[in-house]
Short mmCIF file of C-alpha atoms and ligand atoms in Angstrom, two decimals:
data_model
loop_
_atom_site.label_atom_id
_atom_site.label_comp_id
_atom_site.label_asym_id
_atom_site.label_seq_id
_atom_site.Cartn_x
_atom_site.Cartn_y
_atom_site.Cartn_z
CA UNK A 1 -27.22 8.45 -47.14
CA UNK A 2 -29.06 9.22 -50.45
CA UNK A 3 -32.55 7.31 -50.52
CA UNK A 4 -35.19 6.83 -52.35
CA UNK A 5 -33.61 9.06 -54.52
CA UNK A 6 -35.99 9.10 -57.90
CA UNK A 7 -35.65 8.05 -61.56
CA UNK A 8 -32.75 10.00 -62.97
CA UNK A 9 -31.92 11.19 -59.48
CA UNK A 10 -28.48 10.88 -59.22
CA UNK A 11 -26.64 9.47 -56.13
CA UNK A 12 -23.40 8.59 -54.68
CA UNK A 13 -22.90 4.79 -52.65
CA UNK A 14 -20.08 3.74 -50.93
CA UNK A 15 -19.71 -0.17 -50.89
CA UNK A 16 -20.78 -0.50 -47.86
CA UNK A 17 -23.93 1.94 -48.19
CA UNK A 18 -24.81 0.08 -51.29
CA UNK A 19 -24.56 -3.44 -49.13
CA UNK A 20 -26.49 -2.15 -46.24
CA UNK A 21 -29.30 -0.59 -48.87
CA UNK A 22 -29.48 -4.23 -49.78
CA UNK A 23 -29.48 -6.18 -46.73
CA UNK A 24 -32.38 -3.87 -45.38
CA UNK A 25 -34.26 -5.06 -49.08
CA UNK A 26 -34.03 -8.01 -47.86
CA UNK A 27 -34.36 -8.08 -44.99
CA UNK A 28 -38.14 -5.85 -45.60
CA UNK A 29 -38.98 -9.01 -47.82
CA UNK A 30 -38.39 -11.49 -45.44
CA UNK A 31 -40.27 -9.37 -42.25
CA UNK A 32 -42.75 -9.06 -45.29
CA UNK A 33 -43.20 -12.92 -45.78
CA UNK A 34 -43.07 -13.58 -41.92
CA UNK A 35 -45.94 -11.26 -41.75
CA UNK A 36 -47.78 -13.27 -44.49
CA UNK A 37 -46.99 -16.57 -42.33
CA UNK A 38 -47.91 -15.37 -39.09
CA UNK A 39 -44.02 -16.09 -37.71
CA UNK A 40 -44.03 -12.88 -36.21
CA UNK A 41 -44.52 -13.19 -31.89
CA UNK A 42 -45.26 -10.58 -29.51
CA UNK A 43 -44.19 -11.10 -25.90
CA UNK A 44 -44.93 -9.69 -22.90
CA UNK A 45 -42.89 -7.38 -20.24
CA UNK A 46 -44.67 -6.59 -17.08
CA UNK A 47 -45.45 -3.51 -15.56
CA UNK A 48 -44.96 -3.98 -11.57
CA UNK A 49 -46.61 -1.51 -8.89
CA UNK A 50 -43.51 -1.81 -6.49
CA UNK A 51 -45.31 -1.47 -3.39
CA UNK A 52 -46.79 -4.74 -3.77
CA UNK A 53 -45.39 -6.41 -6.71
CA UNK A 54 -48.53 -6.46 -8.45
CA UNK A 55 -48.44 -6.61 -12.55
CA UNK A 56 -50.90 -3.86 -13.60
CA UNK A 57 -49.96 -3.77 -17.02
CA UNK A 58 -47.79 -5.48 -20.09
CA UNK A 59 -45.96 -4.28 -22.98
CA UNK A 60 -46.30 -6.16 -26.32
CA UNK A 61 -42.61 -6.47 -27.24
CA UNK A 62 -42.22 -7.91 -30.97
CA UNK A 63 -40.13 -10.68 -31.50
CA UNK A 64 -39.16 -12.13 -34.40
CA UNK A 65 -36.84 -15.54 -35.34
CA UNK A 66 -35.66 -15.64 -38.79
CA UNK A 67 -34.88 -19.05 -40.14
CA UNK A 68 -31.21 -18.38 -41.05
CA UNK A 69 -30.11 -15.34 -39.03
CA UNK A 70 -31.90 -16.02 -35.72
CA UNK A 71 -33.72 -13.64 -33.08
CA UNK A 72 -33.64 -10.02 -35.17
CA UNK A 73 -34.38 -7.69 -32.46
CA UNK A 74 -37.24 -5.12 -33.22
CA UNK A 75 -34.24 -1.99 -32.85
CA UNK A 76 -33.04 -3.70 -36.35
CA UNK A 77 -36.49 -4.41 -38.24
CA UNK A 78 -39.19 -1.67 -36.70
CA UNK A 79 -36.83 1.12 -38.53
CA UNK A 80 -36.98 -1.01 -41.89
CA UNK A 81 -40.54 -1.64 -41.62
CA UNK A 82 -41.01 2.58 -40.37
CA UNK A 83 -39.26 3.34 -44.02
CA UNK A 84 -42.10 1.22 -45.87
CA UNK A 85 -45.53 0.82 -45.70
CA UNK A 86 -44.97 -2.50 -44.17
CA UNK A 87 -45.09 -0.44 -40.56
CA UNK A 88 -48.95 -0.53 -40.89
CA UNK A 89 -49.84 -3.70 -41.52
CA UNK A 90 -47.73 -4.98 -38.81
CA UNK A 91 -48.49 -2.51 -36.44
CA UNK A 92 -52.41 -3.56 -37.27
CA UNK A 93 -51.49 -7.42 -36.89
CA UNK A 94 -49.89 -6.46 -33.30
CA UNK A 95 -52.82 -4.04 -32.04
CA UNK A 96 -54.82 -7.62 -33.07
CA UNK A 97 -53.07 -10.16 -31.07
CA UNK A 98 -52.29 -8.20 -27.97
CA UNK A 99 -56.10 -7.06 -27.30
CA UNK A 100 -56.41 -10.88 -28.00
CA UNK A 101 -54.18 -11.89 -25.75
CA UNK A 102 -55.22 -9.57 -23.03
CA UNK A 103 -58.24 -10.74 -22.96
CA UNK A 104 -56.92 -14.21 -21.09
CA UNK A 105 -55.46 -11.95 -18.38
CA UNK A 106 -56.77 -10.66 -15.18
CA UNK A 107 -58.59 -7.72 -15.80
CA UNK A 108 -56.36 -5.30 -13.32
CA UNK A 109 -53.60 -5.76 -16.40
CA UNK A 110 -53.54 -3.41 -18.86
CA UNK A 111 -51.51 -3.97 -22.54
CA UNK A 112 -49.43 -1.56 -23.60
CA UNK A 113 -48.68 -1.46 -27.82
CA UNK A 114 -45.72 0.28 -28.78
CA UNK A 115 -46.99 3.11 -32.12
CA UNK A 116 -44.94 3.82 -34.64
CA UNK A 117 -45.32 7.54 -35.97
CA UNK A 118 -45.52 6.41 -39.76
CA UNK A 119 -48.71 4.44 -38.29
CA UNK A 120 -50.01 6.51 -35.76
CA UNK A 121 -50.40 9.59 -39.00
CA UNK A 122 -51.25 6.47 -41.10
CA UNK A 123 -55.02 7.14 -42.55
CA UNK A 124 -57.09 5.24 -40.91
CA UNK A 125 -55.08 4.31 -38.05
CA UNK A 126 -57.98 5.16 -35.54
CA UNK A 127 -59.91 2.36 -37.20
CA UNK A 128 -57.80 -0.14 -36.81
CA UNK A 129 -57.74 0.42 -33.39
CA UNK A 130 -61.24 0.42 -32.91
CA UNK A 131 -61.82 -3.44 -35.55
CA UNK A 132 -58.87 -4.48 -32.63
CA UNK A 133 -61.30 -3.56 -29.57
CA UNK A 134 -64.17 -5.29 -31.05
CA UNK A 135 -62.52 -8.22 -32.38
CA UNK A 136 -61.15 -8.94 -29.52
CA UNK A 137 -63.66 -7.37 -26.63
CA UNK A 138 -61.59 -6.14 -24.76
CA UNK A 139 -62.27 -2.72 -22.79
CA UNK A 140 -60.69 0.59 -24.48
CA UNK A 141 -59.02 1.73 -21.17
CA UNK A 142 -57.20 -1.46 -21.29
CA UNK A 143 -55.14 -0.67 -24.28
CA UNK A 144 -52.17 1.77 -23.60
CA UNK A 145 -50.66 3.13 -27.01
CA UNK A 146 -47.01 3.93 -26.55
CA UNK A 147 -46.06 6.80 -28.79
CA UNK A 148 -43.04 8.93 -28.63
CA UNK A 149 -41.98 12.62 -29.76
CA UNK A 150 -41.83 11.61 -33.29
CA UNK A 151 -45.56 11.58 -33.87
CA UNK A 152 -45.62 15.67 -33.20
CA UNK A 153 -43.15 16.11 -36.33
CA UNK A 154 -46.07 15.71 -38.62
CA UNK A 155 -48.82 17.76 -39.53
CA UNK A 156 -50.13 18.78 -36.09
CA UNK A 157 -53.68 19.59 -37.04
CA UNK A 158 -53.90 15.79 -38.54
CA UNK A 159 -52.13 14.45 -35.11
CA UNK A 160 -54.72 16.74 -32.69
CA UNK A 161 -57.60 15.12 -34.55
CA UNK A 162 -55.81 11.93 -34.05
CA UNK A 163 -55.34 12.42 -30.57
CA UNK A 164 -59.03 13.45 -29.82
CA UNK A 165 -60.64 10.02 -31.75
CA UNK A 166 -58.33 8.01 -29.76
CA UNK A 167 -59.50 9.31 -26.37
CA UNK A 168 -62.79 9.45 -27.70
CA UNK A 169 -62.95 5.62 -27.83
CA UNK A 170 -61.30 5.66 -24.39
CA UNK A 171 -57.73 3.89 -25.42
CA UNK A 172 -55.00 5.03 -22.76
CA UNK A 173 -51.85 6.98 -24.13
CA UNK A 174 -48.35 6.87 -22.88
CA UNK A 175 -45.16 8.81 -23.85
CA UNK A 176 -42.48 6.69 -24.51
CA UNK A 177 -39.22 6.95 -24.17
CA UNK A 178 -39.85 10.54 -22.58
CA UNK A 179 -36.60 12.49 -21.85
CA UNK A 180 -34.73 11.84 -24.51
CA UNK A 181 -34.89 12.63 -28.81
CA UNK A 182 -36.38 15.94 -29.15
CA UNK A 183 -38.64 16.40 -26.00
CA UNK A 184 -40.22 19.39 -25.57
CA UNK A 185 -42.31 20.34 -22.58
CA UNK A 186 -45.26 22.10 -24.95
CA UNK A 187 -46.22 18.38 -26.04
CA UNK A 188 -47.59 17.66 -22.12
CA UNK A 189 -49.02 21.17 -22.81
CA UNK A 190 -51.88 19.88 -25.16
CA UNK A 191 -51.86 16.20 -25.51
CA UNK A 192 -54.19 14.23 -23.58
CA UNK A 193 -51.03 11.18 -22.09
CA UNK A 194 -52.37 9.03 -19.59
CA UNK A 195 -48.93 8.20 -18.73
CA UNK A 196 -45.03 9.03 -19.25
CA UNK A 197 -42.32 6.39 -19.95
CA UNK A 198 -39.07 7.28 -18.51
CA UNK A 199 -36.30 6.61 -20.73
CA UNK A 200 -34.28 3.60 -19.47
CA UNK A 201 -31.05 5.80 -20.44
CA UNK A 202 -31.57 8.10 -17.22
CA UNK A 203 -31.76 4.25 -14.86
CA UNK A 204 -28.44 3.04 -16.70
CA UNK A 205 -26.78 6.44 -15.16
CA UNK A 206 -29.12 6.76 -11.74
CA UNK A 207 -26.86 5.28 -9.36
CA UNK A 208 -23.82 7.43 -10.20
CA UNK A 209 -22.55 9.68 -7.73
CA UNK A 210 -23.48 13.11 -9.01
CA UNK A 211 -27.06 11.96 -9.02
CA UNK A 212 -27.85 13.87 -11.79
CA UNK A 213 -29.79 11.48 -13.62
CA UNK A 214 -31.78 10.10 -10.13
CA UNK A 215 -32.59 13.84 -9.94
CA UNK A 216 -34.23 14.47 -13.14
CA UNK A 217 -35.69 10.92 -12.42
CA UNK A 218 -37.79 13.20 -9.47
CA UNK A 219 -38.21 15.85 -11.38
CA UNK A 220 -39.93 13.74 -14.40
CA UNK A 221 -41.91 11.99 -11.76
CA UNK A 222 -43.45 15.35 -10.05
CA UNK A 223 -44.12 16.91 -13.34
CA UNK A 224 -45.94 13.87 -14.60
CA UNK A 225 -47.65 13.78 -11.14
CA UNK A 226 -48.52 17.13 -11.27
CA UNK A 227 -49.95 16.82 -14.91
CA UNK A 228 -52.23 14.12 -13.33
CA UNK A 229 -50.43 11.00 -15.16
CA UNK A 230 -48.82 7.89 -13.95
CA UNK A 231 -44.90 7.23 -14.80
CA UNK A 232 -43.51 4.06 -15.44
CA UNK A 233 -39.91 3.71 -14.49
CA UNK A 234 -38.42 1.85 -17.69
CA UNK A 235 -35.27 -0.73 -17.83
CA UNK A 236 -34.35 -1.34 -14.14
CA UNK A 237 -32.00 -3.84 -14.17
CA UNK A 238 -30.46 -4.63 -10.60
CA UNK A 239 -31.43 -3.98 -6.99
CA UNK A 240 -29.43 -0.44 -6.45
CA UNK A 241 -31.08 1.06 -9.52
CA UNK A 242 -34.49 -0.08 -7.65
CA UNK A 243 -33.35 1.35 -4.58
CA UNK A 244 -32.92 4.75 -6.09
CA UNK A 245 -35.67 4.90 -8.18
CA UNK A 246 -38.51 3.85 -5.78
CA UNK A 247 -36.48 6.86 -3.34
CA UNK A 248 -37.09 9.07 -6.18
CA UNK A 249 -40.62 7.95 -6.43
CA UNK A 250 -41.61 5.52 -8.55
CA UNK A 251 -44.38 3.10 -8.39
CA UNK A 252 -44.26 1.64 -11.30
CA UNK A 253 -41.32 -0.11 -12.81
CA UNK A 254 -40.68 -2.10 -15.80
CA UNK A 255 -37.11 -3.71 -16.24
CA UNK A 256 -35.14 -7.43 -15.46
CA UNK A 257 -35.12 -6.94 -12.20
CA UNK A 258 -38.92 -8.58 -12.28
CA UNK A 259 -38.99 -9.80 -15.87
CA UNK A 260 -37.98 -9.70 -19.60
CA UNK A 261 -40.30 -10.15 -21.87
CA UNK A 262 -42.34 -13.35 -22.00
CA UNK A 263 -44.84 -15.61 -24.92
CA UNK A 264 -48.30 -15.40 -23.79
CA UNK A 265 -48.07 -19.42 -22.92
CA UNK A 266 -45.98 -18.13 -20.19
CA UNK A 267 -48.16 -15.29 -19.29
CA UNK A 268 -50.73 -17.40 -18.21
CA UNK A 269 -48.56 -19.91 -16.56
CA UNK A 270 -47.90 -17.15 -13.91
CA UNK A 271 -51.61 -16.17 -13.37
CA UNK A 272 -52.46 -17.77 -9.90
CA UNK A 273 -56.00 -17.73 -9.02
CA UNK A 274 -56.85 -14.23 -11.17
CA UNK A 275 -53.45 -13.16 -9.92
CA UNK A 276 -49.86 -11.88 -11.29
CA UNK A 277 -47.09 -11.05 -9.20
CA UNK A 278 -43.50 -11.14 -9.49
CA UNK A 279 -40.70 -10.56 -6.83
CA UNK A 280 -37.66 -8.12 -7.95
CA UNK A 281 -34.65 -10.77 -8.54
CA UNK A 282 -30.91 -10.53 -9.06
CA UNK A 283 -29.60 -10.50 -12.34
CA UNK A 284 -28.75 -14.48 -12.53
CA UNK A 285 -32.43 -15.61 -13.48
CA UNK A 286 -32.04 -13.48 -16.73
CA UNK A 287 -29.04 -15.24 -17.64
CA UNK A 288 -31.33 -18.37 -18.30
CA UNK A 289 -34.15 -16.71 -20.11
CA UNK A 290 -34.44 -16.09 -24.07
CA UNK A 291 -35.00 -12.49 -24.18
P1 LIG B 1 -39.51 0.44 -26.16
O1 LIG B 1 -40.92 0.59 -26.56
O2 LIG B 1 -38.90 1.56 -25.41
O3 LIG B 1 -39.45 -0.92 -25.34
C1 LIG B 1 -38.60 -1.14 -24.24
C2 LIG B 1 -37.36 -1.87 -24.65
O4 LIG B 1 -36.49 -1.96 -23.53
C3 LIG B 1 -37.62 -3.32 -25.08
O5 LIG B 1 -36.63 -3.66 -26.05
C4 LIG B 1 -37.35 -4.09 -23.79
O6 LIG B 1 -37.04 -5.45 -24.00
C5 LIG B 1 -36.18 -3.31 -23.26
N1 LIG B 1 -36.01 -3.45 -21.83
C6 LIG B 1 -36.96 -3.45 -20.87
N2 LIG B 1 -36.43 -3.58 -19.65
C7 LIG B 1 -35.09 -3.66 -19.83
C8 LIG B 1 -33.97 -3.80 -18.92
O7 LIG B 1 -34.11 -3.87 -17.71
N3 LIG B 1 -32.75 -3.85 -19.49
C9 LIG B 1 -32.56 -3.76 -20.84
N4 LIG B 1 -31.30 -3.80 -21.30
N5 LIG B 1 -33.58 -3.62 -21.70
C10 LIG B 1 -34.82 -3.58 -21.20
P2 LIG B 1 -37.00 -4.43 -27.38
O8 LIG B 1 -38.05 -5.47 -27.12
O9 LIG B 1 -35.72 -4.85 -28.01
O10 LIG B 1 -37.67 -3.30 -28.27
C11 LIG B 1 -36.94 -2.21 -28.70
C12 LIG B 1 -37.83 -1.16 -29.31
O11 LIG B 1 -38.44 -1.68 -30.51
C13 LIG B 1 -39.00 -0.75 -28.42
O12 LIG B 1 -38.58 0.18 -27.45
C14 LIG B 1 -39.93 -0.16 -29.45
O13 LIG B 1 -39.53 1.15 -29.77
C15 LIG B 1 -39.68 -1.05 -30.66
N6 LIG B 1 -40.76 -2.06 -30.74
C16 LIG B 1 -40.85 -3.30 -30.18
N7 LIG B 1 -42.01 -3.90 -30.51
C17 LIG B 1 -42.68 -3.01 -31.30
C18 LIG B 1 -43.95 -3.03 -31.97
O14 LIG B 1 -44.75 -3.97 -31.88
N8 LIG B 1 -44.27 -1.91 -32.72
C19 LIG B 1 -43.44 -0.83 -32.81
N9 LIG B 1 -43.82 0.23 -33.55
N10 LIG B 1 -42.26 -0.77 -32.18
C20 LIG B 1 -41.88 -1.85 -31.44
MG1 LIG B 2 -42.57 1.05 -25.60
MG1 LIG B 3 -39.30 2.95 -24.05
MG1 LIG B 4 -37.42 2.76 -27.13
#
């Protein structure tokens, strides 16, 4: 679709391009005035060390209910917030509350803040991460950024220097997502990740019986191993899918099976004595929760 074509540019709509131009307008404004009211949540996923069922980290998950149309999930308004400048503000107000918010936990938990690439090559960007450190106190290797490929399809000079700052103020840096869009091996090559996400699409397909997607499961796991990072296992669902990826390696896992994402007020209810742990459960208890 033609946009942000410019004055006197000349473009062709369909209807229904012309309707969805508009409903993502409006939709901008109204993320734009949540923003300005502070209706905007973040919630919590845990990151579970399977051996033990320990939480080491959690990933700030933005959630958002809009007065008329309900939960918006972030796969809807992130990429309308990406295509304005919105994505930086917002991006700022999240870095904010989660290094709040972390504070209150044990400190074996990490946070984890997903990074768009519009923000990440955003001037300034490094910053903001370091006013949401000392606002907040909390220790740089704390905070995990989540970035994926799309941050190398800038200018790579502006991204290296990028990349350098942020592990000069100690933040953590994870790949997300890693295995699918565009990956290419020469990113691991020269950019300092602390840790590799593995895309939830290769769990959905790991319990098949070619075992083609358990395999590359391994083989992500020994080359991130071998690289000297940690993987987290992403969007493990159900007991088999467990099964297959702890066989394949995995010590970290982040998926239903232990828990959706949660408010912070519910965070804290499951700290026990400077403690949070979670048993792996079938997929009933999800039924019940909000996600
Ligand atoms: P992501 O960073 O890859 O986050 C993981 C997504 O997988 C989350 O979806 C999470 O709820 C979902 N998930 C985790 N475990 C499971 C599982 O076992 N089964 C299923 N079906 N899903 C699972 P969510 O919260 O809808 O977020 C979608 C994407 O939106 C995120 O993908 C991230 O790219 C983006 N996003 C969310 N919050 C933020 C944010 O604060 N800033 C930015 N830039 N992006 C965000
Ligand atoms: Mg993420
Ligand atoms: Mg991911
Ligand atoms: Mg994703």
């Amino acid at each position: 679709a033609a946009k942000n074509g410019g004055r006197g540019q000349f473009r062709f709509y369909s209807a229904d391009l012309k309707d969805e131009e508009e409903e993502r307008a409006l939709l901008l404004d109204d993320l734009r005035e949540a923003l300005a009211a502070d209706e905007l949540q973040l919630h919590y996923q845990p990151v579970v060390r399977i051996s033990d069922n320990m939480v080491v980290g959690m990933e700030a998950l933005m959630r958002w209910e809009h007065e008329e149309r309900g939960w918006v999930p972030p796969g809807t308004f992130i990429p309308v917030a990406e295509e304005s400048s919105l994505i930086a503000p917002l991006g700022e107000w999240a870095l904010h509350r989660a290094c709040r918010d972390a504070m209150e936990w044990p400190e074996t938990v990490r946070v984890a803040v997903n990074v768009s690439a519009r923000q990440f090559t955003a001037n300034g960007f490094v910053d903001v991460v370091a006013a949401a450190l000392q606002e907040s106190g909390l220790a740089p290797d704390r905070l995990e950024l989540e970035l994926t490929e799309s941050v190398f399809m800038g200018d790579s000079e502006t991204t290296e220097v990028t990349f350098n700052a942020l592990k000069k103020i100690g933040v953590r840096l994870a790949l997300d997502d890693f295995g699918t869009g565009y990956s290419s091996l020469s990113y691991l090559r020269s950019a300092p990740f602390d840790k590799l996400k593995v895309d939830k699409s290769f769990v959905d397909t790991c319990t098949q019986k070619d075992q083609n997607s358990a395999k590359i499961i391994t083989a992500i796991i020994g080359l991130s191993k071998a690289l000297g990072m940690e993987t987290t296992v992403e969007g493990v669902e159900a007991f088999d899918q467990l099964d297959v990826v702890k066989k394949r390696g995995a010590e970290l896992v982040q998926g239903w099976i232990y828990s959706k994402a949660m408010p912070q007020a519910m965070v804290l209810a499951n700290i026990h004595s400077g403690e949070f742990k979670i048993e792996p459960s079938g997929p009933d208890k999800h039924r019940a929760d909000r996600r």
